[in-house]
């Protein structure tokens, strides 16, 4: 991401008023002026101060750059970004809206600042309408779709949020938070297997963060939640899910395969199997079942399912499970990882090169 702008206090006052009455996306008609080396150095110094959370210091540097070059859109963006970080949404909106009047590579980023400032300042309906218009202007900018999904989610519109985040993921399959958001939406809407796949993909990309630890607990519940111990020794209950929605694909067979695999882990035959190996067996059963009983149409069926099917066919399930549970304290995972570093690297290279569906 880039960052912040302003050339004088007087300019700021003039810019705030139209931002507060914002309705439509500005037309980019102005031409920016490239910064001098000294101005570029001021902006870079401002970015460093912003990253150190010295926001006032960063603002001073951006204003200094803009005082000498009011048409420097890089400084405008960075200043609007810093104001947004400070939750000064009025100034963030004013500067981003002004920046969006320029034809520049920062244009779509200004749109994000505008939409996010509207949303975070409580103007969610305005934000959603703005994102719709901005997406028409910059349909290939992934963060617009992602932030549209967030705004829809916050408004309680899970169906619309789901569609928006799916568009974001087709544009950038490596964006971890998009997988996390979609997995959470899937879970809340009752799509168990799609949620398992989306949250697993999130953990593959981001296995070591605080939110990864929370996600692993949710994922474990999704995997084993319909398998419970019976009221007698050696009795296991598998809850057959009710007829589920099929718009994301028909995953009934795969869901049953997962449940059977989890239940089988408690049998005498597999009682000495490690928790890590149980997860490997479960993911393998899920992938093989989807390969044999194709889930049909829908985003999860055409986007996630092929990845897991190909993952199993390429022999990477063990490395995949090791990656997503690397910080999960699952018995057996660290031992396998210590002995198979080359396999993990092969899997990561395979995954990075994987061609995800865009349509």
Short mmCIF file of C-alpha atoms in Angstrom, two decimals:
data_model
loop_
_atom_site.label_atom_id
_atom_site.label_comp_id
_atom_site.label_asym_id
_atom_site.label_seq_id
_atom_site.Cartn_x
_atom_site.Cartn_y
_atom_site.Cartn_z
CA UNK A 1 0.00 0.00 0.00
CA UNK A 2 1.05 3.52 -0.51
CA UNK A 3 0.25 6.38 1.97
CA UNK A 4 -0.66 10.45 2.74
CA UNK A 5 -1.37 14.74 1.53
CA UNK A 6 -2.08 18.46 2.10
CA UNK A 7 -0.50 21.68 1.14
CA UNK A 8 -2.01 24.14 3.59
CA UNK A 9 -4.56 24.51 6.34
CA UNK A 10 -6.63 26.69 4.02
CA UNK A 11 -6.78 23.94 1.42
CA UNK A 12 -7.90 21.50 4.08
CA UNK A 13 -10.83 23.65 5.09
CA UNK A 14 -11.95 23.97 1.49
CA UNK A 15 -11.74 20.22 0.94
CA UNK A 16 -13.66 19.05 3.98
CA UNK A 17 -17.05 20.47 3.05
CA UNK A 18 -17.58 18.57 -0.22
CA UNK A 19 -16.29 15.38 1.36
CA UNK A 20 -19.04 15.48 3.97
CA UNK A 21 -21.68 15.75 1.26
CA UNK A 22 -20.02 13.11 -0.90
CA UNK A 23 -22.38 11.25 -3.22
CA UNK A 24 -20.58 10.21 -6.41
CA UNK A 25 -17.17 9.03 -7.40
CA UNK A 26 -15.04 11.97 -8.62
CA UNK A 27 -14.07 12.04 -12.29
CA UNK A 28 -10.27 11.86 -12.70
CA UNK A 29 -9.56 14.84 -14.97
CA UNK A 30 -6.46 16.39 -13.41
CA UNK A 31 -2.85 15.56 -14.21
CA UNK A 32 -0.44 14.97 -11.30
CA UNK A 33 3.03 16.47 -11.11
CA UNK A 34 5.94 14.16 -10.39
CA UNK A 35 7.82 14.88 -7.16
CA UNK A 36 11.32 16.27 -7.08
CA UNK A 37 13.96 14.11 -5.35
CA UNK A 38 13.62 16.27 -2.24
CA UNK A 39 9.83 15.91 -2.23
CA UNK A 40 10.09 12.15 -2.74
CA UNK A 41 12.51 11.99 0.20
CA UNK A 42 10.01 13.87 2.38
CA UNK A 43 7.27 11.39 1.46
CA UNK A 44 9.53 8.42 2.20
CA UNK A 45 10.43 9.94 5.55
CA UNK A 46 6.72 10.41 6.24
CA UNK A 47 6.04 6.75 5.44
CA UNK A 48 8.75 5.69 7.89
CA UNK A 49 7.24 7.91 10.60
CA UNK A 50 3.77 6.53 9.85
CA UNK A 51 5.06 2.96 10.15
CA UNK A 52 6.57 3.95 13.51
CA UNK A 53 3.11 5.31 14.46
CA UNK A 54 4.38 8.86 14.68
CA UNK A 55 1.36 10.09 12.74
CA UNK A 56 1.79 13.77 13.52
CA UNK A 57 5.38 13.62 12.36
CA UNK A 58 4.31 11.86 9.17
CA UNK A 59 1.64 14.48 8.49
CA UNK A 60 4.18 17.25 8.83
CA UNK A 61 6.44 15.64 6.21
CA UNK A 62 3.58 15.09 3.74
CA UNK A 63 2.36 18.65 4.14
CA UNK A 64 5.89 19.91 3.58
CA UNK A 65 6.10 17.95 0.32
CA UNK A 66 2.70 19.20 -0.81
CA UNK A 67 3.52 22.80 0.01
CA UNK A 68 6.09 22.66 -2.77
CA UNK A 69 4.00 20.49 -5.10
CA UNK A 70 0.21 20.56 -4.54
CA UNK A 71 -0.31 18.07 -7.42
CA UNK A 72 1.87 15.28 -5.95
CA UNK A 73 -0.68 12.45 -5.66
CA UNK A 74 1.70 10.13 -3.83
CA UNK A 75 1.88 12.57 -0.93
CA UNK A 76 -1.90 13.05 -1.12
CA UNK A 77 -2.50 9.34 -0.81
CA UNK A 78 -0.06 8.91 2.05
CA UNK A 79 -1.59 11.82 3.95
CA UNK A 80 -5.12 10.51 3.48
CA UNK A 81 -3.92 7.08 4.62
CA UNK A 82 -2.42 8.54 7.79
CA UNK A 83 -5.57 10.50 8.56
CA UNK A 84 -7.55 7.29 8.12
CA UNK A 85 -5.20 5.45 10.49
CA UNK A 86 -5.84 8.23 13.03
CA UNK A 87 -9.60 7.78 12.51
CA UNK A 88 -9.79 11.35 11.25
CA UNK A 89 -12.31 10.34 8.61
CA UNK A 90 -13.25 13.87 7.56
CA UNK A 91 -9.73 14.74 6.49
CA UNK A 92 -9.15 11.26 5.05
CA UNK A 93 -12.29 11.64 2.92
CA UNK A 94 -11.42 15.16 1.83
CA UNK A 95 -7.93 14.27 0.69
CA UNK A 96 -8.86 10.96 -0.93
CA UNK A 97 -11.70 12.57 -2.83
CA UNK A 98 -9.35 15.29 -4.06
CA UNK A 99 -6.75 12.68 -4.98
CA UNK A 100 -9.38 10.77 -6.97
CA UNK A 101 -9.70 13.79 -9.25
CA UNK A 102 -6.25 12.95 -10.65
CA UNK A 103 -5.40 10.37 -13.31
CA UNK A 104 -2.82 8.29 -11.46
CA UNK A 105 -1.84 4.77 -10.43
CA UNK A 106 -3.14 5.61 -6.95
CA UNK A 107 -6.69 6.14 -8.20
CA UNK A 108 -8.16 2.84 -7.00
CA UNK A 109 -6.35 3.22 -3.68
CA UNK A 110 -8.02 6.58 -3.19
CA UNK A 111 -11.34 4.81 -3.83
CA UNK A 112 -10.52 2.38 -1.00
CA UNK A 113 -9.79 5.25 1.41
CA UNK A 114 -13.06 6.95 0.46
CA UNK A 115 -15.13 3.80 0.90
CA UNK A 116 -13.46 2.77 4.13
CA UNK A 117 -13.80 6.26 5.59
CA UNK A 118 -17.50 6.30 4.80
CA UNK A 119 -17.95 2.84 6.28
CA UNK A 120 -15.92 3.38 9.44
CA UNK A 121 -17.56 6.75 10.12
CA UNK A 122 -20.99 5.09 10.21
CA UNK A 123 -22.12 5.90 6.67
CA UNK A 124 -22.33 2.26 5.61
CA UNK A 125 -25.07 2.64 3.01
CA UNK A 126 -23.08 5.44 1.38
CA UNK A 127 -19.99 3.24 1.46
CA UNK A 128 -21.77 0.36 -0.28
CA UNK A 129 -23.13 2.64 -2.98
CA UNK A 130 -19.70 4.16 -3.43
CA UNK A 131 -18.02 0.76 -3.72
CA UNK A 132 -20.51 -0.24 -6.42
CA UNK A 133 -19.60 2.80 -8.48
CA UNK A 134 -15.87 2.46 -7.80
CA UNK A 135 -15.89 -1.21 -8.79
CA UNK A 136 -17.41 -0.28 -12.14
CA UNK A 137 -14.49 2.10 -12.65
CA UNK A 138 -11.76 -0.24 -11.36
CA UNK A 139 -13.18 -3.80 -11.56
CA UNK A 140 -9.76 -5.49 -11.37
CA UNK A 141 -8.72 -3.89 -8.07
CA UNK A 142 -9.15 -6.67 -5.53
CA UNK A 143 -9.33 -4.52 -2.40
CA UNK A 144 -12.48 -2.76 -3.62
CA UNK A 145 -14.30 -6.09 -3.76
CA UNK A 146 -12.87 -7.11 -0.39
CA UNK A 147 -13.97 -3.91 1.29
CA UNK A 148 -17.39 -4.12 -0.35
CA UNK A 149 -17.69 -7.57 1.23
CA UNK A 150 -16.73 -6.17 4.65
CA UNK A 151 -19.33 -3.41 4.38
CA UNK A 152 -22.02 -5.86 3.31
CA UNK A 153 -21.05 -8.24 6.11
CA UNK A 154 -21.27 -5.46 8.69
CA UNK A 155 -24.70 -4.59 7.32
CA UNK A 156 -25.86 -8.17 7.87
CA UNK A 157 -26.00 -8.92 4.13
CA UNK A 158 -24.10 -12.21 4.13
CA UNK A 159 -25.32 -13.28 0.68
CA UNK A 160 -24.05 -10.07 -0.91
CA UNK A 161 -20.85 -10.20 1.14
CA UNK A 162 -20.25 -13.76 -0.06
CA UNK A 163 -20.53 -12.75 -3.69
CA UNK A 164 -18.24 -9.76 -3.23
CA UNK A 165 -15.50 -11.70 -1.45
CA UNK A 166 -15.66 -14.43 -4.05
CA UNK A 167 -14.96 -11.84 -6.73
CA UNK A 168 -12.03 -10.61 -4.63
CA UNK A 169 -10.60 -14.12 -4.39
CA UNK A 170 -10.80 -14.70 -8.11
CA UNK A 171 -8.62 -11.61 -8.50
CA UNK A 172 -6.14 -12.48 -5.73
CA UNK A 173 -6.08 -16.09 -4.46
CA UNK A 174 -3.11 -15.25 -2.20
CA UNK A 175 -4.97 -12.70 -0.05
CA UNK A 176 -5.33 -14.53 3.29
CA UNK A 177 -7.96 -12.30 4.86
CA UNK A 178 -10.31 -12.85 1.93
CA UNK A 179 -10.21 -16.62 2.56
CA UNK A 180 -10.76 -16.01 6.27
CA UNK A 181 -13.73 -13.74 5.63
CA UNK A 182 -15.32 -16.14 3.16
CA UNK A 183 -14.74 -19.10 5.49
CA UNK A 184 -16.43 -17.21 8.32
CA UNK A 185 -19.38 -16.31 6.10
CA UNK A 186 -19.65 -19.93 4.95
CA UNK A 187 -19.67 -21.11 8.56
CA UNK A 188 -22.35 -18.63 9.57
CA UNK A 189 -24.51 -19.55 6.58
CA UNK A 190 -24.23 -23.30 7.21
CA UNK A 191 -21.83 -24.33 4.43
CA UNK A 192 -19.66 -26.72 6.46
CA UNK A 193 -17.32 -28.18 3.81
CA UNK A 194 -16.84 -24.90 1.92
CA UNK A 195 -15.96 -23.32 5.29
CA UNK A 196 -13.42 -26.07 5.96
CA UNK A 197 -11.76 -25.47 2.60
CA UNK A 198 -11.72 -21.66 2.84
CA UNK A 199 -10.37 -21.60 6.41
CA UNK A 200 -7.79 -24.26 5.57
CA UNK A 201 -6.55 -22.14 2.67
CA UNK A 202 -6.31 -19.12 4.98
CA UNK A 203 -4.19 -21.13 7.42
CA UNK A 204 -1.96 -22.37 4.62
CA UNK A 205 -1.08 -18.75 3.77
CA UNK A 206 -1.03 -17.40 7.33
CA UNK A 207 -0.30 -20.22 9.80
CA UNK A 208 1.43 -18.31 12.60
CA UNK A 209 -0.68 -15.25 13.54
CA UNK A 210 -2.95 -14.76 16.55
CA UNK A 211 -6.03 -14.98 14.35
CA UNK A 212 -4.63 -18.21 12.87
CA UNK A 213 -4.77 -19.80 16.32
CA UNK A 214 -8.42 -18.77 16.68
CA UNK A 215 -9.18 -20.04 13.19
CA UNK A 216 -7.65 -23.46 13.88
CA UNK A 217 -10.05 -23.93 16.80
CA UNK A 218 -13.01 -23.07 14.55
CA UNK A 219 -11.71 -25.35 11.81
CA UNK A 220 -11.23 -28.26 14.19
CA UNK A 221 -14.85 -27.90 15.32
CA UNK A 222 -16.07 -27.83 11.74
CA UNK A 223 -14.13 -30.99 10.93
CA UNK A 224 -15.23 -32.99 13.95
CA UNK A 225 -18.41 -31.24 15.03
CA UNK A 226 -20.88 -33.84 13.72
CA UNK A 227 -19.04 -36.78 15.35
CA UNK A 228 -19.71 -37.42 19.06
CA UNK A 229 -19.13 -40.22 21.54
CA UNK A 230 -22.11 -42.44 22.23
CA UNK A 231 -23.59 -43.34 25.62
CA UNK A 232 -21.89 -46.73 25.53
CA UNK A 233 -18.20 -47.70 25.26
CA UNK A 234 -16.87 -47.83 21.69
CA UNK A 235 -20.09 -46.21 20.39
CA UNK A 236 -19.66 -43.24 18.07
CA UNK A 237 -22.50 -41.11 16.76
CA UNK A 238 -22.31 -39.48 13.34
CA UNK A 239 -24.89 -36.80 12.83
CA UNK A 240 -26.06 -36.89 9.25
CA UNK A 241 -26.46 -33.27 8.16
CA UNK A 242 -29.87 -32.19 6.91
CA UNK A 243 -30.37 -31.50 3.23
CA UNK A 244 -28.08 -28.56 2.66
CA UNK A 245 -28.04 -25.70 0.18
CA UNK A 246 -26.45 -26.64 -3.11
CA UNK A 247 -25.63 -23.22 -4.58
CA UNK A 248 -21.97 -23.60 -3.52
CA UNK A 249 -21.87 -27.22 -4.70
CA UNK A 250 -23.10 -30.59 -3.46
CA UNK A 251 -20.69 -31.64 -0.72
CA UNK A 252 -22.87 -34.21 1.07
CA UNK A 253 -20.61 -37.14 0.12
CA UNK A 254 -17.44 -35.30 1.08
CA UNK A 255 -18.94 -34.21 4.39
CA UNK A 256 -19.87 -37.78 5.20
CA UNK A 257 -16.37 -38.96 4.25
CA UNK A 258 -14.89 -36.44 6.67
CA UNK A 259 -17.21 -37.59 9.46
CA UNK A 260 -16.42 -41.26 8.87
CA UNK A 261 -12.69 -40.52 8.89
CA UNK A 262 -12.96 -38.63 12.18
CA UNK A 263 -15.05 -41.41 13.71
CA UNK A 264 -12.67 -44.11 12.50
CA UNK A 265 -9.82 -42.43 14.37
CA UNK A 266 -11.35 -43.69 17.62
CA UNK A 267 -11.41 -47.34 16.55
CA UNK A 268 -9.03 -50.00 17.82
CA UNK A 269 -7.36 -50.19 14.42
CA UNK A 270 -6.39 -46.51 14.43
CA UNK A 271 -6.15 -45.72 18.13
CA UNK A 272 -2.35 -45.34 17.92
CA UNK A 273 -2.56 -42.93 15.00
CA UNK A 274 -1.33 -39.43 15.82
CA UNK A 275 -3.68 -36.45 15.68
CA UNK A 276 -1.62 -35.14 12.77
CA UNK A 277 -2.00 -38.37 10.80
CA UNK A 278 -5.74 -38.38 11.53
CA UNK A 279 -6.01 -34.95 9.97
CA UNK A 280 -4.01 -36.14 6.95
CA UNK A 281 -6.34 -39.10 6.52
CA UNK A 282 -9.38 -36.84 6.84
CA UNK A 283 -8.22 -34.28 4.26
CA UNK A 284 -7.25 -37.10 1.92
CA UNK A 285 -10.70 -38.68 2.27
CA UNK A 286 -12.35 -35.34 1.59
CA UNK A 287 -10.29 -34.75 -1.56
CA UNK A 288 -10.70 -38.27 -2.90
CA UNK A 289 -14.45 -38.17 -2.37
CA UNK A 290 -14.75 -34.86 -4.20
CA UNK A 291 -12.69 -36.31 -7.05
CA UNK A 292 -15.02 -39.30 -7.33
CA UNK A 293 -18.29 -37.46 -6.69
CA UNK A 294 -17.77 -34.06 -8.25
CA UNK A 295 -19.64 -31.37 -6.30
CA UNK A 296 -20.98 -29.73 -9.47
CA UNK A 297 -21.37 -25.98 -9.83
CA UNK A 298 -21.00 -23.07 -7.42
CA UNK A 299 -17.99 -21.10 -6.25
CA UNK A 300 -16.75 -23.61 -3.67
CA UNK A 301 -17.21 -26.44 -6.18
CA UNK A 302 -15.30 -24.74 -8.99
CA UNK A 303 -12.72 -22.78 -6.97
CA UNK A 304 -11.79 -24.65 -3.79
CA UNK A 305 -12.66 -28.26 -4.65
CA UNK A 306 -10.26 -28.49 -7.65
CA UNK A 307 -7.42 -27.21 -5.48
CA UNK A 308 -7.94 -29.91 -2.86
CA UNK A 309 -8.42 -32.60 -5.50
CA UNK A 310 -5.20 -31.57 -7.25
CA UNK A 311 -3.42 -31.26 -3.89
CA UNK A 312 -4.17 -34.91 -3.13
CA UNK A 313 -3.29 -36.11 -6.62
CA UNK A 314 0.07 -34.31 -6.40
CA UNK A 315 0.85 -36.06 -3.11
CA UNK A 316 0.97 -32.90 -1.00
CA UNK A 317 -1.71 -33.58 1.63
CA UNK A 318 0.79 -34.37 4.39
CA UNK A 319 2.74 -31.18 3.74
CA UNK A 320 -0.45 -29.14 3.49
CA UNK A 321 -1.71 -30.39 6.86
CA UNK A 322 1.72 -29.83 8.38
CA UNK A 323 1.68 -26.25 7.10
CA UNK A 324 -1.75 -25.29 8.39
CA UNK A 325 -1.23 -26.96 11.76
CA UNK A 326 2.41 -25.88 12.12
CA UNK A 327 1.57 -23.72 15.14
CA UNK A 328 -1.35 -25.79 16.35
CA UNK A 329 0.45 -28.16 18.77
CA UNK A 330 -0.99 -31.21 17.02
CA UNK A 331 0.71 -34.42 18.09
CA UNK A 332 2.90 -35.82 15.35
CA UNK A 333 3.08 -32.70 13.17
CA UNK A 334 6.47 -31.42 14.32
CA UNK A 335 8.06 -34.87 14.03
CA UNK A 336 6.83 -35.21 10.45
CA UNK A 337 7.92 -31.66 9.56
CA UNK A 338 11.43 -32.18 10.94
CA UNK A 339 11.91 -35.21 8.71
CA UNK A 340 10.29 -33.84 5.56
CA UNK A 341 11.49 -30.28 5.02
CA UNK A 342 12.02 -30.91 1.31
CA UNK A 343 8.43 -32.10 0.91
CA UNK A 344 7.15 -28.95 2.58
CA UNK A 345 9.18 -26.77 0.23
CA UNK A 346 7.96 -28.75 -2.78
CA UNK A 347 4.38 -28.26 -1.65
CA UNK A 348 4.80 -24.51 -1.09
CA UNK A 349 6.30 -24.12 -4.57
CA UNK A 350 3.46 -26.17 -6.07
CA UNK A 351 0.84 -24.11 -4.26
CA UNK A 352 2.41 -20.79 -5.25
CA UNK A 353 2.37 -21.82 -8.90
CA UNK A 354 -1.18 -23.20 -8.78
CA UNK A 355 -3.55 -21.68 -11.32
CA UNK A 356 -6.78 -20.77 -9.54
CA UNK A 357 -10.04 -20.39 -11.45
CA UNK A 358 -10.88 -16.80 -12.33
CA UNK A 359 -14.37 -17.36 -13.78
#
